[in-house]
Short mmCIF file of C-alpha atoms and ligand atoms in Angstrom, two decimals:
data_model
loop_
_atom_site.label_atom_id
_atom_site.label_comp_id
_atom_site.label_asym_id
_atom_site.label_seq_id
_atom_site.Cartn_x
_atom_site.Cartn_y
_atom_site.Cartn_z
CA MET F 150 -41.33 -51.43 64.46
CA PRO F 151 -38.17 -54.10 65.81
CA ARG F 152 -36.18 -53.06 69.19
CA SER F 153 -33.19 -52.67 67.40
CA THR F 154 -34.66 -50.25 64.84
CA ALA F 155 -36.35 -48.11 67.56
CA LEU F 156 -33.57 -47.62 69.22
CA TYR F 157 -31.54 -46.30 65.96
CA PHE F 158 -34.32 -44.19 65.41
CA LEU F 159 -34.51 -42.36 68.83
CA GLN F 160 -30.61 -41.95 69.01
CA ALA F 161 -30.75 -41.13 65.27
CA LEU F 162 -33.80 -38.27 65.75
CA LYS F 163 -31.68 -37.00 68.86
CA ASN F 164 -28.16 -36.43 67.33
CA ASN F 165 -29.82 -34.70 64.00
CA ILE F 166 -30.89 -31.98 66.03
CA ARG F 167 -27.86 -31.66 67.88
CA GLU F 168 -26.19 -31.94 64.96
CA TYR F 169 -28.20 -29.20 63.25
CA TRP F 170 -28.42 -26.94 65.94
CA TRP F 171 -23.87 -27.31 66.06
CA LYS F 172 -23.54 -26.76 62.25
CA SER F 173 -26.46 -23.43 62.46
CA MET F 174 -24.58 -21.96 65.62
CA VAL F 175 -20.12 -23.37 65.15
CA GLN F 176 -20.56 -23.83 61.18
CA TYR F 177 -22.78 -21.05 60.74
CA HIS F 178 -21.09 -18.37 62.50
CA GLU F 179 -17.45 -17.23 62.30
CA ASN F 180 -17.46 -15.62 65.18
CA ILE F 181 -18.89 -18.88 67.47
CA VAL F 182 -16.65 -21.60 68.45
CA GLY F 183 -17.18 -24.90 70.03
CA LEU F 184 -15.98 -26.11 73.19
CA ASP F 185 -16.29 -29.43 75.30
CA ALA F 186 -16.33 -28.65 79.20
CA ALA F 187 -15.82 -31.13 82.12
CA ILE F 188 -18.88 -32.04 83.63
CA PHE F 189 -16.79 -31.88 87.30
CA MET F 190 -15.75 -28.61 87.49
CA HIS F 191 -14.18 -27.22 91.21
CA PRO F 192 -16.86 -26.55 93.57
CA THR F 193 -15.64 -23.05 93.66
CA VAL F 194 -16.72 -22.04 90.32
CA TRP F 195 -20.65 -23.57 91.81
CA LYS F 196 -20.05 -21.04 94.84
CA ALA F 197 -18.82 -18.39 92.76
CA SER F 198 -21.90 -19.24 89.83
CA GLY F 199 -24.38 -19.03 92.51
CA HIS F 200 -25.64 -22.19 92.53
CA VAL F 201 -24.35 -23.96 95.28
CA ASP F 202 -26.36 -21.15 97.68
CA ALA F 203 -29.59 -20.15 95.38
CA PHE F 204 -29.87 -22.77 92.84
CA SER F 205 -33.23 -23.87 94.61
CA ASP F 206 -37.04 -24.36 93.75
CA PRO F 207 -39.49 -23.53 96.71
CA MET F 208 -41.31 -26.96 96.73
CA ILE F 209 -44.42 -28.10 98.73
CA ASP F 210 -46.22 -30.78 99.68
CA ASN F 211 -50.06 -32.28 99.98
CA LYS F 212 -50.70 -34.24 103.12
CA ASP F 213 -53.32 -36.03 101.62
CA SER F 214 -51.94 -36.99 98.19
CA LYS F 215 -48.52 -37.07 99.63
CA LYS F 216 -47.45 -35.66 95.80
CA ARG F 217 -44.94 -32.79 95.80
CA TYR F 218 -45.46 -30.08 93.57
CA ARG F 219 -42.96 -27.22 93.16
CA ALA F 220 -44.77 -24.42 94.81
CA ASP F 221 -43.60 -21.35 91.59
CA VAL F 222 -45.26 -23.92 89.10
CA LEU F 223 -48.26 -24.32 90.84
CA ILE F 224 -49.08 -20.80 91.15
CA GLU F 225 -47.39 -19.77 87.75
CA GLU F 226 -50.25 -22.40 86.51
CA TYR F 227 -53.01 -20.38 88.19
CA ILE F 228 -51.74 -17.12 86.54
CA GLN F 229 -51.86 -19.23 82.84
CA LYS F 230 -55.23 -21.00 83.87
CA THR F 231 -56.95 -17.27 83.90
CA GLU F 232 -54.73 -16.40 80.72
CA ASP F 233 -56.89 -19.11 79.14
CA LYS F 234 -59.83 -17.62 79.96
CA ILE F 235 -59.04 -14.46 78.47
CA SER F 236 -58.16 -16.10 75.42
CA LYS F 237 -61.11 -17.54 75.31
CA GLU F 238 -63.15 -14.75 75.92
CA VAL F 239 -61.11 -12.59 73.72
CA GLU F 240 -61.81 -15.67 71.17
CA LYS F 241 -65.84 -15.58 71.38
CA ALA F 242 -65.89 -11.88 71.42
CA ARG F 243 -63.96 -12.69 67.78
CA VAL F 244 -66.45 -14.65 66.29
CA ARG F 245 -69.21 -12.34 67.80
CA PHE F 246 -67.98 -8.94 65.96
CA GLY F 247 -66.76 -10.56 63.27
CA GLU F 248 -64.35 -7.86 60.51
CA THR F 249 -64.72 -4.98 63.65
CA PHE F 250 -63.10 -6.40 66.85
CA ASP F 251 -60.88 -4.25 68.35
CA GLU F 252 -58.73 -6.43 70.42
CA THR F 253 -57.02 -3.94 72.30
CA MET F 254 -60.19 -2.04 73.02
CA TYR F 255 -62.04 -5.05 74.26
CA ARG F 256 -59.29 -6.08 76.56
CA GLU F 257 -58.67 -2.45 78.56
CA THR F 258 -63.06 -2.32 78.64
CA ASN F 259 -64.79 -5.73 78.87
CA PRO F 260 -65.47 -5.79 82.43
CA ARG F 261 -64.79 -10.07 83.08
CA VAL F 262 -61.58 -9.61 81.42
CA LYS F 263 -60.37 -6.61 83.25
CA GLU F 264 -61.14 -8.27 86.53
CA TYR F 265 -59.05 -11.73 85.34
CA LEU F 266 -56.09 -9.21 84.23
CA GLU F 267 -56.65 -7.66 87.37
CA LYS F 268 -56.44 -10.50 89.05
CA ILE F 269 -52.98 -11.48 87.60
CA THR F 270 -51.39 -8.40 88.25
CA ALA F 271 -51.94 -8.32 91.79
CA VAL F 272 -51.03 -12.23 91.77
CA LYS F 273 -47.81 -11.19 90.38
CA HIS F 274 -47.45 -8.11 92.56
CA ARG F 275 -47.31 -10.54 95.55
CA PHE F 276 -45.85 -13.89 94.80
CA TYR F 277 -42.51 -12.60 92.90
CA PRO F 278 -41.65 -9.83 95.57
CA ALA F 279 -42.45 -12.47 98.11
CA LEU F 280 -39.92 -15.36 96.10
CA ASP F 281 -37.36 -12.22 95.79
CA ARG F 282 -37.35 -11.82 99.97
CA ASN F 283 -37.64 -15.42 100.10
CA ASP F 284 -40.54 -15.21 102.23
CA LEU F 285 -42.29 -18.69 101.96
CA ALA F 286 -44.35 -18.31 104.17
CA ASP F 287 -46.31 -15.65 102.03
CA VAL F 288 -45.94 -18.05 99.33
CA LYS F 289 -47.67 -20.94 101.01
CA LEU F 290 -50.62 -18.23 102.19
CA LEU F 291 -51.16 -16.71 98.51
CA ILE F 292 -50.99 -20.77 97.37
CA GLU F 293 -54.27 -21.15 100.35
CA GLU F 294 -55.61 -18.21 99.09
CA LEU F 295 -55.73 -18.39 95.63
CA GLY F 296 -58.24 -21.48 95.97
CA ILE F 297 -55.04 -24.00 94.57
CA VAL F 298 -55.84 -27.39 95.32
CA CYS F 299 -54.19 -30.95 94.78
CA PRO F 300 -54.39 -32.09 91.61
CA VAL F 301 -54.62 -35.11 92.86
CA SER F 302 -56.98 -34.91 96.41
CA GLY F 303 -58.35 -31.96 95.17
CA THR F 304 -57.83 -30.85 98.80
CA LYS F 305 -56.22 -27.53 100.24
CA ASN F 306 -54.11 -29.01 103.17
CA TRP F 307 -50.63 -28.00 101.97
CA THR F 308 -47.60 -28.31 104.15
CA GLU F 309 -44.84 -25.11 104.33
CA VAL F 310 -43.31 -24.44 101.26
CA ARG F 311 -39.61 -25.05 102.02
CA GLN F 312 -36.59 -24.28 99.12
CA PHE F 313 -34.97 -27.25 97.69
CA ASN F 314 -31.56 -26.68 95.87
CA LEU F 315 -31.22 -28.77 92.88
CA MET F 316 -27.25 -29.71 92.34
CA PHE F 317 -26.41 -33.05 92.74
CA SER F 318 -22.85 -33.61 94.87
CA THR F 319 -20.65 -37.10 94.97
CA GLN F 320 -17.74 -37.10 97.31
CA MET F 321 -14.00 -37.21 94.95
CA GLY F 322 -10.74 -39.00 96.36
CA SER F 323 -10.27 -41.86 97.19
CA VAL F 324 -9.90 -41.85 100.72
CA ASN F 325 -12.53 -40.37 103.06
CA GLU F 326 -11.42 -38.10 105.29
CA ASP F 327 -9.88 -36.42 102.34
CA ALA F 328 -12.61 -36.37 100.54
CA SER F 329 -14.26 -33.02 98.62
CA GLU F 330 -17.50 -32.63 97.79
CA ILE F 331 -18.09 -31.85 94.18
CA TYR F 332 -21.20 -31.71 92.05
CA LEU F 333 -22.77 -32.14 88.81
CA ARG F 334 -22.98 -29.67 85.92
CA PRO F 335 -26.42 -28.51 87.06
CA GLU F 336 -26.54 -26.42 83.05
CA THR F 337 -22.86 -26.32 80.90
CA ALA F 338 -22.37 -22.33 80.97
CA GLN F 339 -20.33 -22.44 83.63
CA GLY F 340 -17.75 -24.60 81.51
CA ILE F 341 -17.53 -21.64 79.00
CA PHE F 342 -17.56 -18.88 81.26
CA VAL F 343 -14.76 -20.76 83.19
CA ASN F 344 -12.69 -21.29 79.99
CA PHE F 345 -13.56 -18.08 78.37
CA LEU F 346 -10.33 -16.45 78.39
CA ASN F 347 -8.08 -19.68 77.24
CA VAL F 348 -10.82 -19.79 73.93
CA GLN F 349 -10.58 -16.31 73.30
CA LYS F 350 -7.29 -16.05 73.13
CA THR F 351 -6.09 -19.65 71.93
CA ALA F 352 -8.91 -19.10 69.13
CA ARG F 353 -8.10 -15.38 68.62
CA MET F 354 -11.67 -14.00 68.87
CA LYS F 355 -12.21 -10.22 69.25
CA ILE F 356 -15.63 -9.35 70.92
CA PRO F 357 -18.47 -9.77 70.03
CA PHE F 358 -17.97 -13.51 69.42
CA GLY F 359 -19.92 -16.95 70.99
CA ILE F 360 -18.79 -19.84 72.53
CA ALA F 361 -20.91 -22.44 71.82
CA GLN F 362 -21.28 -26.68 73.63
CA THR F 363 -23.47 -29.37 74.17
CA GLY F 364 -23.57 -31.72 76.50
CA LYS F 365 -25.07 -33.31 79.79
CA ALA F 366 -26.48 -31.46 82.89
CA PHE F 367 -28.14 -32.72 85.92
CA ARG F 368 -30.81 -31.30 88.28
CA ASN F 369 -32.32 -33.31 91.43
CA GLU F 370 -35.42 -31.73 90.71
CA ILE F 371 -38.71 -31.71 92.77
CA VAL F 372 -41.10 -33.00 89.69
CA ALA F 373 -39.49 -35.22 87.35
CA ARG F 374 -42.27 -35.80 84.93
CA GLN F 375 -44.68 -35.44 81.95
CA PHE F 376 -41.95 -37.78 79.79
CA LEU F 377 -39.07 -35.78 78.67
CA PHE F 378 -40.13 -32.59 79.48
CA ARG F 379 -38.47 -32.22 83.05
CA MET F 380 -35.34 -34.93 84.03
CA ARG F 381 -32.81 -35.45 86.59
CA GLU F 382 -30.38 -36.19 83.89
CA PHE F 383 -31.23 -33.79 80.15
CA GLU F 384 -29.10 -32.38 77.64
CA GLN F 385 -28.45 -28.84 77.19
CA MET F 386 -27.41 -26.98 73.80
CA GLU F 387 -26.04 -23.20 75.00
CA MET F 388 -24.16 -20.50 73.43
CA GLN F 389 -22.96 -17.60 75.44
CA PHE F 390 -22.33 -14.46 72.98
CA PHE F 391 -19.40 -12.11 74.54
CA VAL F 392 -20.10 -8.66 74.13
CA LYS F 393 -19.09 -5.10 74.77
CA PRO F 394 -20.75 -3.01 77.40
CA GLY F 395 -23.99 -0.96 77.08
CA GLU F 396 -24.21 -3.77 73.76
CA GLU F 397 -26.30 -6.16 75.50
CA MET F 398 -29.68 -5.39 74.40
CA LYS F 399 -29.01 -4.99 71.05
CA TRP F 400 -27.79 -8.84 71.01
CA TYR F 401 -30.24 -9.97 73.06
CA GLU F 402 -32.88 -8.63 70.62
CA TYR F 403 -30.51 -10.20 67.77
CA TRP F 404 -30.63 -13.78 69.75
CA LYS F 405 -33.71 -14.20 70.20
CA GLU F 406 -35.20 -12.98 66.53
CA GLU F 407 -32.39 -15.75 65.30
CA ARG F 408 -33.06 -18.31 67.43
CA MET F 409 -37.33 -18.46 66.71
CA LYS F 410 -35.97 -18.18 63.05
CA TRP F 411 -33.91 -21.42 63.93
CA HIS F 412 -36.87 -22.83 65.25
CA LEU F 413 -39.11 -22.26 62.38
CA SER F 414 -36.49 -23.42 60.35
CA LEU F 415 -37.49 -27.18 61.60
CA GLY F 416 -40.55 -27.20 59.66
CA MET F 417 -43.12 -26.35 62.54
CA PRO F 418 -45.94 -24.01 62.03
CA ALA F 419 -45.34 -20.56 63.49
CA ASN F 420 -48.61 -20.95 65.90
CA LYS F 421 -46.38 -23.14 67.67
CA TYR F 422 -44.37 -21.04 68.85
CA ARG F 423 -44.39 -17.63 71.20
CA PHE F 424 -42.32 -15.30 73.19
CA HIS F 425 -42.59 -15.72 76.89
CA ASP F 426 -40.76 -12.65 78.36
CA HIS F 427 -40.13 -12.90 81.76
CA ASP F 428 -41.23 -10.94 84.61
CA LYS F 429 -38.95 -12.07 87.01
CA LEU F 430 -35.32 -12.04 86.54
CA ALA F 431 -32.80 -14.86 87.95
CA HIS F 432 -30.26 -13.22 90.18
CA TYR F 433 -27.52 -12.51 87.14
CA ALA F 434 -29.72 -11.30 84.37
CA ASN F 435 -31.21 -7.87 82.88
CA ALA F 436 -33.44 -9.56 80.74
CA ALA F 437 -34.51 -12.80 79.94
CA ALA F 438 -37.24 -14.98 77.48
CA ASP F 439 -38.54 -18.46 76.91
CA ILE F 440 -39.57 -19.13 72.96
CA GLU F 441 -42.34 -21.87 74.31
CA PHE F 442 -43.47 -24.21 71.88
CA GLU F 443 -47.28 -25.68 72.00
CA PHE F 444 -46.26 -29.05 73.18
CA PRO F 445 -49.58 -32.07 74.01
CA ILE F 446 -49.68 -30.64 77.56
CA GLY F 447 -49.34 -27.11 76.47
CA PHE F 448 -47.08 -24.11 76.00
CA LYS F 449 -44.34 -24.86 77.88
CA GLU F 450 -40.43 -23.68 77.64
CA ILE F 451 -37.96 -25.07 74.85
CA GLU F 452 -35.51 -22.56 75.42
CA GLY F 453 -34.13 -19.48 77.42
CA ILE F 454 -32.56 -16.28 75.74
CA HIS F 455 -30.66 -14.58 78.54
CA SER F 456 -28.71 -11.06 78.59
CA ARG F 457 -26.54 -12.24 81.41
CA THR F 458 -24.87 -9.43 82.21
CA ASP F 459 -20.98 -9.47 83.63
CA PHE F 460 -22.78 -11.63 86.64
CA ASP F 461 -20.66 -14.88 86.00
CA LEU F 462 -17.01 -13.76 84.96
CA SER F 463 -17.27 -10.74 87.39
CA ALA F 464 -18.26 -13.70 89.89
CA HIS F 465 -15.58 -16.39 88.64
CA GLN F 466 -12.94 -13.57 88.34
CA LYS F 467 -13.41 -12.39 92.20
CA PHE F 468 -13.31 -16.29 93.37
CA SER F 469 -10.37 -17.02 91.29
CA GLY F 470 -8.58 -14.28 92.59
CA LYS F 471 -7.79 -14.09 88.51
CA LYS F 472 -8.28 -11.33 86.27
CA ILE F 473 -11.29 -12.53 83.39
CA GLN F 474 -11.24 -9.64 81.11
CA TYR F 475 -11.19 -8.74 77.61
CA PHE F 476 -8.48 -5.91 76.04
CA ASP F 477 -9.86 -4.30 73.48
CA THR F 478 -7.30 -3.43 71.35
CA GLU F 479 -9.71 -0.52 69.33
CA GLN F 480 -10.64 1.36 72.42
CA ASN F 481 -7.89 0.54 73.80
CA GLU F 482 -8.74 -0.59 77.21
CA SER F 483 -9.93 -3.35 79.38
CA TYR F 484 -13.64 -4.80 80.40
CA VAL F 485 -15.17 -7.80 81.67
CA PRO F 486 -17.31 -8.66 78.91
CA TYR F 487 -21.79 -8.67 78.79
CA VAL F 488 -23.15 -11.63 78.24
CA VAL F 489 -25.86 -12.97 76.02
CA GLU F 490 -26.83 -16.44 76.41
CA THR F 491 -29.42 -19.10 74.34
CA SER F 492 -29.90 -22.33 76.23
CA ILE F 493 -31.43 -24.49 74.98
CA GLY F 494 -32.83 -28.46 75.86
CA LEU F 495 -32.15 -31.42 73.13
CA ASP F 496 -34.58 -33.57 74.69
CA ARG F 497 -37.69 -31.02 74.76
CA THR F 498 -37.16 -30.57 70.93
CA PHE F 499 -37.07 -34.31 70.92
CA LEU F 500 -40.04 -34.12 72.32
CA ALA F 501 -41.34 -31.06 70.38
CA VAL F 502 -40.31 -32.84 67.02
CA LEU F 503 -41.99 -36.42 67.99
CA SER F 504 -45.48 -35.16 69.34
CA HIS F 505 -45.94 -32.47 66.21
CA ALA F 506 -44.29 -35.36 64.10
CA TYR F 507 -47.12 -38.12 64.53
CA ARG F 508 -50.44 -37.97 62.68
CA GLU F 509 -53.18 -40.54 61.31
CA GLU F 510 -54.80 -40.01 58.06
CA LYS F 511 -57.29 -41.28 56.00
CA LEU F 512 -56.62 -42.03 52.25
CA GLU F 513 -58.73 -41.66 49.22
CA ASP F 514 -59.29 -45.29 49.01
CA GLY F 515 -60.94 -45.51 52.62
CA SER F 516 -57.65 -46.60 53.96
CA ASP F 517 -55.64 -45.59 56.51
CA ARG F 518 -51.94 -44.17 57.09
CA VAL F 519 -50.04 -43.55 60.22
CA VAL F 520 -46.88 -40.98 59.38
CA LEU F 521 -43.87 -39.31 61.14
CA GLY F 522 -44.14 -36.22 59.54
CA ILE F 523 -40.62 -35.67 60.53
CA PRO F 524 -38.55 -32.69 58.81
CA ALA F 525 -36.38 -34.47 56.31
CA ARG F 526 -33.22 -32.65 57.54
CA LEU F 527 -34.12 -33.99 61.09
CA ALA F 528 -34.91 -37.81 59.59
CA PRO F 529 -32.96 -40.31 61.27
CA ILE F 530 -33.38 -42.55 57.59
CA LYS F 531 -33.14 -40.35 54.88
CA VAL F 532 -33.86 -42.89 51.93
CA ALA F 533 -35.72 -46.22 51.61
CA VAL F 534 -34.44 -48.05 48.30
CA LEU F 535 -37.12 -50.58 47.23
CA PRO F 536 -36.76 -52.73 44.50
CA LEU F 537 -40.22 -53.89 43.38
CA VAL F 538 -39.88 -57.71 43.18
CA LYS F 539 -37.49 -59.62 44.08
CA LYS F 540 -36.16 -60.83 41.10
CA ASP F 541 -35.94 -60.42 37.48
CA GLY F 542 -32.15 -58.73 38.73
CA LEU F 543 -33.37 -55.73 40.55
CA PRO F 544 -32.49 -56.47 43.71
CA GLU F 545 -28.87 -56.29 41.71
CA LYS F 546 -30.16 -52.34 40.93
CA ALA F 547 -31.12 -51.23 43.98
CA ARG F 548 -28.17 -52.49 46.01
CA GLU F 549 -26.47 -50.85 43.04
CA ILE F 550 -28.12 -47.16 43.96
CA MET F 551 -27.59 -48.10 47.69
CA ASP F 552 -23.53 -48.64 47.33
CA LYS F 553 -23.81 -45.09 45.49
CA LEU F 554 -26.28 -43.29 48.26
CA MET F 555 -25.13 -44.82 51.39
CA TYR F 556 -22.17 -42.62 51.67
CA ASP F 557 -24.24 -39.39 51.63
CA HIS F 558 -27.27 -40.46 53.48
CA ARG F 559 -28.49 -43.01 56.05
CA CYS F 560 -30.40 -45.06 53.92
CA PHE F 561 -32.52 -48.19 54.82
CA TYR F 562 -32.75 -51.39 51.73
CA GLU F 563 -35.70 -53.64 52.04
CA GLU F 564 -37.45 -55.90 48.98
CA LYS F 565 -39.97 -58.39 51.79
CA ASP F 566 -43.60 -57.80 51.24
CA THR F 567 -45.68 -55.72 48.52
CA ILE F 568 -44.50 -52.11 47.41
CA GLY F 569 -47.35 -50.49 49.12
CA ARG F 570 -47.25 -52.39 52.74
CA ARG F 571 -42.98 -51.09 52.65
CA TYR F 572 -44.33 -47.10 51.61
CA ARG F 573 -46.93 -47.62 54.79
CA ARG F 574 -43.64 -49.08 57.15
CA MET F 575 -41.41 -46.13 55.50
CA ASP F 576 -43.97 -43.26 56.40
CA ALA F 577 -44.38 -44.94 60.12
CA LEU F 578 -40.61 -43.93 60.28
CA GLY F 579 -40.87 -40.87 59.04
CA THR F 580 -38.91 -41.77 56.15
CA PRO F 581 -38.96 -38.89 53.24
CA TYR F 582 -38.29 -40.69 50.18
CA CYS F 583 -38.83 -43.72 49.29
CA ILE F 584 -36.45 -45.23 45.74
CA THR F 585 -38.31 -47.61 43.64
CA ILE F 586 -36.40 -50.03 41.82
CA ASP F 587 -38.96 -50.91 38.64
CA HIS F 588 -38.61 -53.10 35.33
CA GLN F 589 -38.51 -49.68 33.06
CA THR F 590 -35.07 -48.94 35.36
CA LEU F 591 -33.84 -52.25 33.59
CA GLN F 592 -34.37 -50.74 29.97
CA ASP F 593 -33.81 -46.73 30.84
CA ASN F 594 -31.58 -46.30 34.18
CA THR F 595 -34.71 -45.00 35.66
CA VAL F 596 -35.99 -44.96 39.00
CA THR F 597 -39.00 -43.92 40.79
CA ILE F 598 -38.78 -41.20 44.02
CA ARG F 599 -42.08 -41.11 46.39
CA ASP F 600 -42.43 -38.21 48.55
CA ARG F 601 -43.49 -38.99 52.28
CA ASP F 602 -45.86 -36.28 52.41
CA THR F 603 -47.53 -35.94 49.33
CA MET F 604 -47.24 -39.90 48.17
CA LEU F 605 -46.35 -38.20 44.63
CA GLN F 606 -44.20 -40.28 42.69
CA GLU F 607 -41.56 -38.82 39.53
CA ARG F 608 -39.39 -40.56 37.45
CA ILE F 609 -35.48 -39.67 37.85
CA GLY F 610 -32.15 -41.16 36.46
CA MET F 611 -30.72 -43.33 38.35
CA GLU F 612 -27.38 -40.86 37.95
CA GLN F 613 -29.12 -38.27 39.70
CA VAL F 614 -30.51 -39.30 42.72
CA SER F 615 -28.10 -38.96 45.26
CA SER F 616 -28.13 -34.75 44.35
CA VAL F 617 -32.54 -34.85 44.38
CA VAL F 618 -32.12 -36.52 47.46
CA SER F 619 -29.30 -33.92 48.83
CA GLY F 620 -31.31 -31.41 47.26
CA ARG F 621 -34.87 -32.06 49.01
CA ILE F 622 -33.35 -32.37 52.37
CA ALA F 623 -31.23 -29.08 52.05
CA GLY F 624 -34.50 -27.57 50.92
N1 LIG A 987 -28.23 -21.83 81.16
C1 LIG A 987 -29.00 -21.73 81.79
C2 LIG A 987 -29.97 -22.32 81.99
O1 LIG A 987 -29.51 -23.56 82.17
P1 LIG A 987 -32.95 -23.03 82.52
O2 LIG A 987 -33.76 -22.50 81.53
O3 LIG A 987 -32.72 -23.68 83.54
O4 LIG A 987 -31.39 -22.54 81.80
C3 LIG A 987 -32.22 -24.32 79.62
O5 LIG A 987 -32.69 -24.42 80.93
C4 LIG A 987 -33.32 -25.47 78.99
O6 LIG A 987 -32.66 -25.95 79.32
C5 LIG A 987 -34.64 -25.01 78.97
O7 LIG A 987 -35.68 -23.85 78.12
C6 LIG A 987 -34.88 -26.51 78.67
O8 LIG A 987 -35.13 -26.45 76.85
C7 LIG A 987 -33.89 -26.90 79.10
N2 LIG A 987 -34.27 -27.44 80.22
C8 LIG A 987 -33.69 -27.09 81.91
N3 LIG A 987 -34.63 -27.90 82.91
C9 LIG A 987 -34.43 -29.03 82.60
C10 LIG A 987 -35.04 -30.94 83.05
N4 LIG A 987 -35.34 -30.83 84.01
N5 LIG A 987 -34.95 -31.85 81.98
C11 LIG A 987 -35.44 -31.81 80.79
N6 LIG A 987 -34.92 -29.96 80.16
C12 LIG A 987 -34.04 -29.12 80.88
#
């Protein structure tokens, strides 16, 4: 693939995911409005939100490999490995016992599974309170007691655990003495909170309602590895949903379900997703869950749904000295709304779509093909327009179609090479539909439309092409 096509392709896939999220949240919900808040905000915003004092991760170094890790991730990976062992035991037993298998009973009675479960409970009971107390010495002790080794050196030669603040800061002001420290936002959410009253009043929104925005966020991650999974500069798509106090759990469940539906609408199988309810809650939350996706590196968080209580709005009210309340005309009372947040990483969604889409197939005739099975609505190029040969007036007919289609869909015109090779190239680019113009087109104004996944071709009228393609993309 030429470099320019590759760059266009990556950018277009990212744009299409963002646009689909935006439509699903803002266009398809009358009670959600969009916002584009600033990346730099007054430093007090980050003091109020708790980020300056508490947005940190515990880090630990291995003295032999000199590699740095997140101490909490080392322990969470240990828990995950133990859970994987339980799943393996359960699957083995399922095969052994067949239809009579009772998973709940097995988990409750099998000695090995019970032992693993007890170990997980004991680790959680020790680990989360230690983090809450900021007892980093105990976190280190736990890592040592669990026998966790550095994956690179294989040793347990660990340093002390230290807290590492993830905020990126810089100086604002042209004269050194006057310069003040400001921060790049580590989440887009706070821009929504500080604009809550502005948006509510100008858009005349009534609770319950949401404010959505997409944009860059920056975190000085201790370990930024695993390709796009964990980066220091990444993009979030967030929505804060403001509700009446006491109704937050209802809306939390609602948004958990809605967001899972959105992920499933991308066309990836349901068994690739799961919920992970948080045992340890952030200081601002009274409930939280992750939607996890099975990346090539295992099940990992792709989106968080958090019931953030009135923590953020109350904190901004306190630090700004300005009343941030909603006047409920039906109840005739003012209150600080509670918030349910949905927060998804654009880059992680991009990684999920791309890694799942890639497949290599052996065809019936013995040949191979590479296919990017990207859902049609996200595909960077929707239609390829291909005259069968470069002569006999076929390119002119193809151009007629191209001229009409390009206003609705991103199209790609190509006349070089055999038609088979061109189909393969389009399969590898994830183009869902190829329109081929052949000699029959000259007689009856029909063309073939080829489906990327089934490779089946149908004849349709030239006039129908645009509506058929639109209908199939919309599903
Ligand atoms: N406002 C809530 C919030 O920021 P979070 O769980 O820290 O919650 C939300 O982040 C989402 O942002 C995650 O589910 C993930 O998809 C994405 N994300 C967080 N940190 C990231 C990083 N370092 N690199 C890429 N994506 C990240």
